[in-house]
Amino acid sequence: MLNICLTSESPLLPTTFTGINSSSWRRRRQRKKPSTLLQVSADSYQDFIHFALKETQRHTVLVPSPLQERYNDLIANDGKTELQMLSFQAPKIRLLRSLNIQSEVMQVLDFAVFPKPEFDLPIFCANFFTTANKNIVVLDLNPLHDVISQRDYRDKYYKNLMPLSLKYAELLPWGGKLTSESIKFFSPIVIWTKFTSSQDQNDALYSAFMDYYKAWIELMNQSVEEKDASQITRNCDAQHRYLTWRAEKDPGHGLLKKLIGENLAKDLLRNFLFSGIDELGSKKFLDYFPEYWREDGAIDKKRSIIGKSFESRPWNSSGDFVGNNSEANL
Ligand code: BLA
């Protein structure tokens, strides 16, 4: 039975999970109105989550994840910034989770949907970082497998979706150079953009989010459970590699550490945002990304070994990877 409360007072919290089971993850329900300084208001990122949950419920049976009990609401060390966490699962969804951070000067949405390993579906990924005058946006159906070298996988999921990225190319243009390693985790339809808030762009972002989410749900509807054990293992490994990368190198780490301290930030990353690291595989970060080895055996703290690249969009309108001349050699 669905147990999601979608009322206006407490729009998104599962009604079953209101307890406090951990001393460090305290649940505090003090709703503050966000500052009017922000053009993209806290309520609007709530709208994104609300839309996604409703859309998912229309197509599948969504139930709260066991993680919900432990990861729900938290106030940051500054006593003001609120972090709200939600998590669910469904027959084809291993984990649907969101983190919404709200303060008077900043808002963050980190929303992702991870399929069960029996499905080779992309990972839905929306990461928005917003301050009064800056938005940093990644919206994508992150490919589970390599779309640069595996044409069949690319065609299977992205061929029909190429018009989506063209639809938003003008209002949400390519955001310029980025950590080169990230490009392998992105699809040819990724929206990577930076902008100063304007109504048009805020509206475009909401519209893009809805379109991309509906597209993902449609892919989920069509997907057929894999029975071949070696293919399931392959999906598992690919998702584990993705989780391992993001839990270690996501650009949000610094801010999370600042907000809630290093230990809680690590806990949040490994056990909530990128949960599955301990279950889907046993390889470690350096097994997947040996170029980050430091001489003392530790992981290089740098976010990128290659550096930043891709001044412009490295895919053409057919979804072929064209790179950028003189850019990093992937
Ligand atoms: C910046 N976030 C970025 C950038 C990218 C992403 C590409 C630009 C900086 C860069 O080139 O690395 C997002 N990168 C991604 C995503 C993937 C990836 C989604 O590789 C997936 C594979 N962002 C968050 C959260 C916070 C956040 C939760 O998702 C904060 C809690 C903040 N992102 C954030 C900040 C910046 C940023 C502060 C600017 C700082 C910087 O450029 O390092």
Short mmCIF file of C-alpha atoms and ligand atoms in Angstrom, two decimals:
data_model
loop_
_atom_site.label_atom_id
_atom_site.label_comp_id
_atom_site.label_asym_id
_atom_site.label_seq_id
_atom_site.Cartn_x
_atom_site.Cartn_y
_atom_site.Cartn_z
CA MET A 1 0.00 0.00 0.00
CA LEU A 2 1.24 3.47 -0.77
CA ASN A 3 1.97 5.42 2.28
CA ILE A 4 3.08 8.75 1.01
CA CYS A 5 1.54 11.83 2.42
CA LEU A 6 1.25 14.50 -0.21
CA THR A 7 -0.59 17.17 1.74
CA SER A 8 0.30 20.83 1.59
CA GLU A 9 1.47 20.95 5.19
CA SER A 10 3.97 18.13 4.97
CA PRO A 11 4.16 17.64 1.27
CA LEU A 12 6.51 14.75 0.83
CA LEU A 13 7.25 12.85 3.97
CA PRO A 14 6.21 9.24 4.21
CA THR A 15 3.77 9.00 7.05
CA THR A 16 5.26 5.79 8.35
CA PHE A 17 8.70 7.17 9.11
CA THR A 18 8.67 9.82 11.75
CA GLY A 19 10.81 8.24 14.45
CA ILE A 20 14.32 9.14 15.50
CA ASN A 21 16.53 6.10 15.56
CA SER A 22 19.93 7.63 15.45
CA SER A 23 21.45 10.10 17.81
CA SER A 24 23.29 11.91 15.06
CA TRP A 25 20.45 12.17 12.58
CA ARG A 26 17.96 14.30 14.41
CA ARG A 27 14.59 14.98 12.95
CA ARG A 28 13.44 18.52 13.45
CA ARG A 29 10.35 19.86 11.89
CA GLN A 30 10.73 23.61 11.93
CA ARG A 31 9.66 25.00 8.62
CA LYS A 32 11.11 28.38 7.88
CA LYS A 33 10.14 30.48 4.90
CA PRO A 34 13.12 30.85 2.60
CA SER A 35 14.45 34.27 1.84
CA THR A 36 12.84 36.16 -1.00
CA LEU A 37 16.39 36.84 -2.20
CA LEU A 38 16.28 33.57 -4.06
CA GLN A 39 14.48 33.54 -7.33
CA VAL A 40 14.25 29.78 -7.36
CA SER A 41 12.51 29.38 -4.03
CA ALA A 42 12.79 26.39 -1.75
CA ASP A 43 9.22 25.63 -2.53
CA SER A 44 10.00 25.28 -6.18
CA TYR A 45 12.55 22.50 -5.61
CA GLN A 46 9.91 20.89 -3.44
CA ASP A 47 7.70 21.15 -6.51
CA PHE A 48 10.26 19.19 -8.54
CA ILE A 49 10.31 16.40 -5.98
CA HIS A 50 6.55 16.46 -5.66
CA PHE A 51 6.15 16.15 -9.41
CA ALA A 52 8.60 13.24 -9.61
CA LEU A 53 6.96 11.32 -6.80
CA LYS A 54 3.50 11.78 -8.22
CA GLU A 55 4.66 10.80 -11.68
CA THR A 56 6.35 7.69 -10.31
CA GLN A 57 3.26 6.73 -8.35
CA ARG A 58 1.17 6.95 -11.49
CA HIS A 59 3.25 4.15 -13.01
CA THR A 60 4.51 1.94 -10.23
CA VAL A 61 4.11 1.02 -6.60
CA LEU A 62 6.37 3.30 -4.61
CA VAL A 63 7.09 2.40 -1.02
CA PRO A 64 9.36 4.12 1.52
CA SER A 65 12.92 2.82 1.60
CA PRO A 66 14.31 1.38 4.84
CA LEU A 67 16.77 4.31 4.65
CA GLN A 68 13.97 6.78 5.33
CA GLU A 69 13.90 5.98 9.01
CA ARG A 70 17.48 7.05 9.51
CA TYR A 71 17.81 9.79 6.89
CA ASN A 72 15.02 12.31 7.02
CA ASP A 73 15.39 15.87 8.28
CA LEU A 74 18.47 17.50 9.65
CA ILE A 75 19.55 20.98 10.65
CA ALA A 76 23.11 21.90 9.70
CA ASN A 77 25.74 23.03 12.17
CA ASP A 78 24.91 26.68 11.52
CA GLY A 79 21.52 26.03 13.16
CA LYS A 80 19.70 27.41 10.13
CA THR A 81 20.27 25.38 6.98
CA GLU A 82 17.76 22.57 6.56
CA LEU A 83 18.46 19.26 4.85
CA GLN A 84 15.49 17.15 3.86
CA MET A 85 15.97 13.57 2.71
CA LEU A 86 13.44 11.24 1.15
CA SER A 87 13.88 7.71 -0.12
CA PHE A 88 11.69 5.10 -1.76
CA GLN A 89 11.84 1.86 -3.70
CA ALA A 90 9.63 0.16 -6.29
CA PRO A 91 9.56 -3.11 -8.22
CA LYS A 92 12.08 -1.86 -10.81
CA ILE A 93 13.68 0.84 -8.63
CA ARG A 94 16.41 -0.07 -6.16
CA LEU A 95 16.50 3.43 -4.72
CA LEU A 96 14.79 6.71 -5.48
CA ARG A 97 16.14 9.35 -3.17
CA SER A 98 16.32 13.08 -2.85
CA LEU A 99 18.26 15.58 -0.83
CA ASN A 100 16.94 19.11 -0.67
CA ILE A 101 19.06 21.70 1.14
CA GLN A 102 17.54 25.06 1.96
CA SER A 103 19.02 28.11 3.60
CA GLU A 104 18.50 31.82 3.23
CA VAL A 105 21.30 32.06 0.71
CA MET A 106 21.38 28.71 -1.06
CA GLN A 107 19.36 25.79 -2.26
CA VAL A 108 20.38 22.38 -3.49
CA LEU A 109 18.46 19.57 -5.08
CA ASP A 110 20.14 16.22 -5.49
CA PHE A 111 17.56 13.82 -6.89
CA ALA A 112 18.43 10.39 -8.30
CA VAL A 113 16.74 7.14 -9.25
CA PHE A 114 18.79 3.96 -9.32
CA PRO A 115 17.30 0.94 -11.08
CA LYS A 116 17.55 -2.58 -9.72
CA PRO A 117 20.50 -4.48 -11.26
CA GLU A 118 18.07 -6.69 -13.21
CA PHE A 119 17.49 -3.63 -15.44
CA ASP A 120 20.11 -1.86 -17.51
CA LEU A 121 18.15 1.41 -17.31
CA PRO A 122 20.00 4.72 -17.05
CA ILE A 123 20.23 6.44 -13.67
CA PHE A 124 18.01 9.50 -13.40
CA CYS A 125 20.14 12.37 -12.13
CA ALA A 126 19.15 15.95 -11.22
CA ASN A 127 21.70 18.08 -9.39
CA PHE A 128 20.90 21.76 -8.92
CA PHE A 129 22.94 24.17 -6.84
CA THR A 130 21.39 27.62 -6.51
CA THR A 131 22.43 30.86 -4.85
CA ALA A 132 20.92 34.35 -5.28
CA ASN A 133 22.75 34.90 -8.53
CA LYS A 134 24.03 31.53 -9.67
CA ASN A 135 22.58 28.20 -10.75
CA ILE A 136 24.71 25.14 -11.47
CA VAL A 137 22.67 22.43 -13.12
CA VAL A 138 23.18 18.84 -14.19
CA LEU A 139 20.09 17.04 -15.46
CA ASP A 140 20.54 13.73 -17.19
CA LEU A 141 19.64 10.13 -17.65
CA ASN A 142 23.16 9.01 -16.72
CA PRO A 143 24.05 5.95 -18.80
CA LEU A 144 24.73 2.76 -16.92
CA HIS A 145 27.11 1.59 -19.65
CA ASP A 146 29.57 3.43 -21.88
CA VAL A 147 27.69 5.36 -24.54
CA ILE A 148 30.84 6.49 -26.29
CA SER A 149 32.05 3.00 -27.21
CA GLN A 150 28.83 0.96 -26.97
CA ARG A 151 26.63 2.12 -29.76
CA ASP A 152 23.91 -0.45 -29.15
CA TYR A 153 23.40 0.74 -25.59
CA ARG A 154 23.40 4.36 -26.72
CA ASP A 155 20.87 3.69 -29.45
CA LYS A 156 18.69 1.63 -27.14
CA TYR A 157 18.11 4.48 -24.73
CA TYR A 158 19.12 7.79 -26.29
CA LYS A 159 18.44 7.68 -30.01
CA ASN A 160 14.79 8.60 -29.55
CA LEU A 161 15.55 11.14 -26.86
CA MET A 162 17.97 13.34 -28.81
CA PRO A 163 15.21 15.89 -29.60
CA LEU A 164 14.88 16.52 -25.85
CA SER A 165 18.36 17.93 -25.53
CA LEU A 166 17.85 20.09 -28.63
CA LYS A 167 14.61 21.43 -27.16
CA TYR A 168 16.48 22.97 -24.23
CA ALA A 169 19.76 23.82 -25.95
CA GLU A 170 18.94 27.52 -26.26
CA LEU A 171 17.52 28.32 -22.82
CA LEU A 172 19.81 25.96 -20.95
CA PRO A 173 23.06 26.09 -22.94
CA TRP A 174 26.21 24.09 -22.30
CA GLY A 175 27.84 25.34 -19.06
CA GLY A 176 31.44 25.34 -20.27
CA LYS A 177 34.44 23.37 -19.09
CA LEU A 178 33.88 20.74 -16.47
CA THR A 179 35.77 18.00 -14.68
CA SER A 180 36.82 15.85 -17.64
CA GLU A 181 36.22 12.55 -15.84
CA SER A 182 32.52 13.43 -15.43
CA ILE A 183 31.80 13.28 -19.14
CA LYS A 184 31.89 9.47 -19.15
CA PHE A 185 29.07 9.45 -16.64
CA PHE A 186 26.93 11.73 -18.79
CA SER A 187 24.71 10.90 -21.73
CA PRO A 188 24.37 12.68 -25.09
CA ILE A 189 21.21 14.37 -23.78
CA VAL A 190 22.77 15.78 -20.61
CA ILE A 191 21.79 19.30 -19.63
CA TRP A 192 24.88 20.84 -18.05
CA THR A 193 24.36 24.53 -17.59
CA LYS A 194 25.11 27.54 -15.42
CA PHE A 195 22.96 30.64 -15.32
CA THR A 196 21.93 33.65 -13.31
CA SER A 197 18.34 33.14 -12.27
CA SER A 198 15.72 34.47 -14.63
CA GLN A 199 12.08 33.49 -14.80
CA ASP A 200 12.49 32.05 -18.29
CA GLN A 201 15.37 29.82 -17.30
CA ASN A 202 13.75 28.75 -14.04
CA ASP A 203 10.65 27.78 -16.00
CA ALA A 204 12.76 25.99 -18.61
CA LEU A 205 14.50 24.02 -15.89
CA TYR A 206 11.22 22.87 -14.40
CA SER A 207 9.90 21.96 -17.81
CA ALA A 208 13.12 20.07 -18.65
CA PHE A 209 12.97 18.22 -15.35
CA MET A 210 9.41 17.11 -16.08
CA ASP A 211 10.27 16.04 -19.64
CA TYR A 212 13.38 14.14 -18.60
CA TYR A 213 11.59 12.47 -15.72
CA LYS A 214 8.68 11.41 -17.89
CA ALA A 215 11.18 10.04 -20.41
CA TRP A 216 12.89 8.01 -17.69
CA ILE A 217 9.58 6.66 -16.41
CA GLU A 218 8.66 5.63 -19.94
CA LEU A 219 11.96 3.75 -20.27
CA MET A 220 11.23 2.08 -16.95
CA ASN A 221 7.77 1.06 -18.12
CA GLN A 222 9.21 -0.55 -21.22
CA SER A 223 12.14 -2.27 -19.57
CA VAL A 224 12.13 -6.01 -19.26
CA GLU A 225 13.78 -7.85 -16.42
CA GLU A 226 17.13 -9.36 -17.35
CA LYS A 227 17.39 -13.08 -16.58
CA ASP A 228 20.95 -13.71 -17.70
CA ALA A 229 23.12 -13.78 -14.57
CA SER A 230 26.18 -12.41 -16.36
CA GLN A 231 24.22 -9.40 -17.64
CA ILE A 232 22.85 -8.74 -14.17
CA THR A 233 26.39 -8.86 -12.79
CA ARG A 234 27.47 -6.45 -15.51
CA ASN A 235 24.70 -4.01 -14.52
CA CYS A 236 25.64 -4.40 -10.88
CA ASP A 237 29.31 -3.64 -11.56
CA ALA A 238 28.46 -0.61 -13.68
CA GLN A 239 26.17 0.85 -11.02
CA HIS A 240 28.76 0.14 -8.33
CA ARG A 241 31.45 1.95 -10.29
CA TYR A 242 29.14 4.95 -10.72
CA LEU A 243 28.29 5.02 -6.99
CA THR A 244 31.97 4.67 -6.09
CA TRP A 245 32.90 7.63 -8.29
CA ARG A 246 30.20 9.91 -6.98
CA ALA A 247 30.60 9.01 -3.31
CA GLU A 248 34.26 10.00 -3.58
CA LYS A 249 34.37 12.84 -6.10
CA ASP A 250 31.01 14.57 -6.23
CA PRO A 251 31.40 18.36 -6.29
CA GLY A 252 28.92 18.69 -3.40
CA HIS A 253 31.28 17.08 -0.86
CA GLY A 254 32.98 20.28 0.23
CA LEU A 255 29.72 22.01 0.98
CA LEU A 256 28.24 19.01 2.77
CA LYS A 257 31.32 18.79 5.00
CA LYS A 258 30.99 22.47 5.80
CA LEU A 259 27.31 22.12 6.65
CA ILE A 260 27.24 18.95 8.74
CA GLY A 261 30.85 18.04 9.48
CA GLU A 262 33.09 15.45 7.90
CA ASN A 263 31.72 12.34 9.60
CA LEU A 264 28.06 13.00 8.90
CA ALA A 265 28.87 14.12 5.35
CA LYS A 266 30.67 10.81 4.72
CA ASP A 267 27.81 8.87 6.24
CA LEU A 268 25.28 10.73 4.10
CA LEU A 269 27.27 10.14 0.93
CA ARG A 270 28.04 6.46 1.40
CA ASN A 271 24.91 5.28 3.13
CA PHE A 272 22.21 7.52 1.73
CA LEU A 273 23.04 9.45 -1.46
CA PHE A 274 25.10 6.67 -2.99
CA SER A 275 23.79 3.78 -0.97
CA GLY A 276 24.62 0.44 -2.56
CA ILE A 277 28.39 0.83 -2.39
CA ASP A 278 28.60 -1.85 0.27
CA GLU A 279 26.07 -4.18 -1.36
CA LEU A 280 26.50 -4.04 -5.13
CA GLY A 281 30.21 -4.75 -5.29
CA SER A 282 33.41 -5.06 -3.32
CA LYS A 283 35.85 -3.10 -5.46
CA LYS A 284 37.32 0.07 -4.04
CA PHE A 285 37.71 3.50 -5.61
CA LEU A 286 41.33 2.89 -6.60
CA ASP A 287 40.44 -0.42 -8.28
CA TYR A 288 38.17 1.49 -10.65
CA PHE A 289 40.19 4.69 -10.90
CA PRO A 290 43.86 3.73 -10.39
CA GLU A 291 45.05 7.05 -11.78
CA TYR A 292 44.08 8.55 -8.40
CA TRP A 293 46.75 6.47 -6.56
CA ARG A 294 49.05 8.60 -4.46
CA GLU A 295 52.54 7.42 -3.61
CA ASP A 296 51.52 6.75 -0.01
CA GLY A 297 48.66 4.51 -1.24
CA ALA A 298 45.89 7.02 -0.46
CA ILE A 299 43.38 8.45 -2.92
CA ASP A 300 44.47 11.71 -4.54
CA LYS A 301 42.22 14.42 -3.14
CA LYS A 302 42.08 16.24 -6.47
CA ARG A 303 38.66 16.07 -8.08
CA SER A 304 40.23 15.62 -11.48
CA ILE A 305 43.47 14.11 -12.71
CA ILE A 306 42.93 15.13 -16.33
CA GLY A 307 41.72 18.64 -15.50
CA LYS A 308 38.75 20.52 -16.90
CA SER A 309 37.71 20.18 -20.54
CA PHE A 310 34.84 20.47 -22.96
CA GLU A 311 34.28 24.16 -23.52
CA SER A 312 31.37 23.21 -25.75
CA ARG A 313 28.98 20.30 -26.01
CA PRO A 314 30.97 17.20 -27.03
CA TRP A 315 28.07 15.39 -28.75
CA ASN A 316 26.47 16.24 -32.05
CA SER A 317 22.73 16.31 -32.59
CA SER A 318 22.70 12.60 -33.50
CA GLY A 319 24.28 11.73 -30.16
CA ASP A 320 27.73 10.89 -31.57
CA PHE A 321 30.59 11.81 -29.30
CA VAL A 322 32.64 14.40 -31.15
CA GLY A 323 34.76 15.65 -28.22
CA ASN A 324 36.39 19.00 -28.52
CA ASN A 325 39.48 19.45 -30.62
CA SER A 326 42.53 19.62 -28.40
CA GLU A 327 40.55 18.47 -25.40
CA ALA A 328 41.35 15.63 -23.05
CA ASN A 329 41.68 12.32 -24.78
CA LEU A 330 39.02 10.04 -23.42
C1 BLA B 1 29.48 22.07 -9.34
N1 BLA B 1 28.35 19.93 -9.93
C2 BLA B 1 29.22 20.95 -10.19
C3 BLA B 1 29.83 20.74 -11.46
C4 BLA B 1 29.34 19.53 -11.95
C5 BLA B 1 28.43 19.02 -11.01
C6 BLA B 1 29.73 18.91 -13.30
C7 BLA B 1 30.83 21.69 -12.10
C8 BLA B 1 32.18 21.49 -11.50
C9 BLA B 1 32.91 20.34 -12.16
O1 BLA B 1 33.33 20.50 -13.30
O2 BLA B 1 33.06 19.27 -11.54
C10 BLA B 1 27.66 17.81 -11.03
N2 BLA B 1 29.33 16.12 -11.69
C11 BLA B 1 28.07 16.52 -11.36
C12 BLA B 1 27.22 15.37 -11.42
C13 BLA B 1 27.98 14.30 -11.80
C14 BLA B 1 29.32 14.77 -11.96
C15 BLA B 1 25.76 15.36 -11.11
O3 BLA B 1 30.31 14.07 -12.28
C16 BLA B 1 27.50 12.93 -12.00
C17 BLA B 1 28.27 11.94 -12.42
N3 BLA B 1 26.02 19.80 -6.01
C18 BLA B 1 25.28 18.77 -5.54
C19 BLA B 1 25.17 18.86 -4.12
C20 BLA B 1 25.86 19.99 -3.75
C21 BLA B 1 26.41 20.56 -4.96
C22 BLA B 1 24.44 17.87 -3.27
O4 BLA B 1 24.79 17.90 -6.21
C23 BLA B 1 26.08 20.55 -2.45
C24 BLA B 1 25.73 19.98 -1.31
C25 BLA B 1 27.22 21.67 -5.00
N4 BLA B 1 28.14 21.54 -7.33
C26 BLA B 1 28.03 22.09 -6.09
C27 BLA B 1 28.89 23.22 -5.97
C28 BLA B 1 29.51 23.35 -7.21
C29 BLA B 1 29.04 22.28 -8.04
C30 BLA B 1 29.07 24.07 -4.72
C31 BLA B 1 30.52 24.42 -7.61
C32 BLA B 1 31.84 24.13 -7.02
C33 BLA B 1 32.77 23.48 -7.98
O5 BLA B 1 32.76 23.79 -9.17
O6 BLA B 1 33.60 22.65 -7.53
#
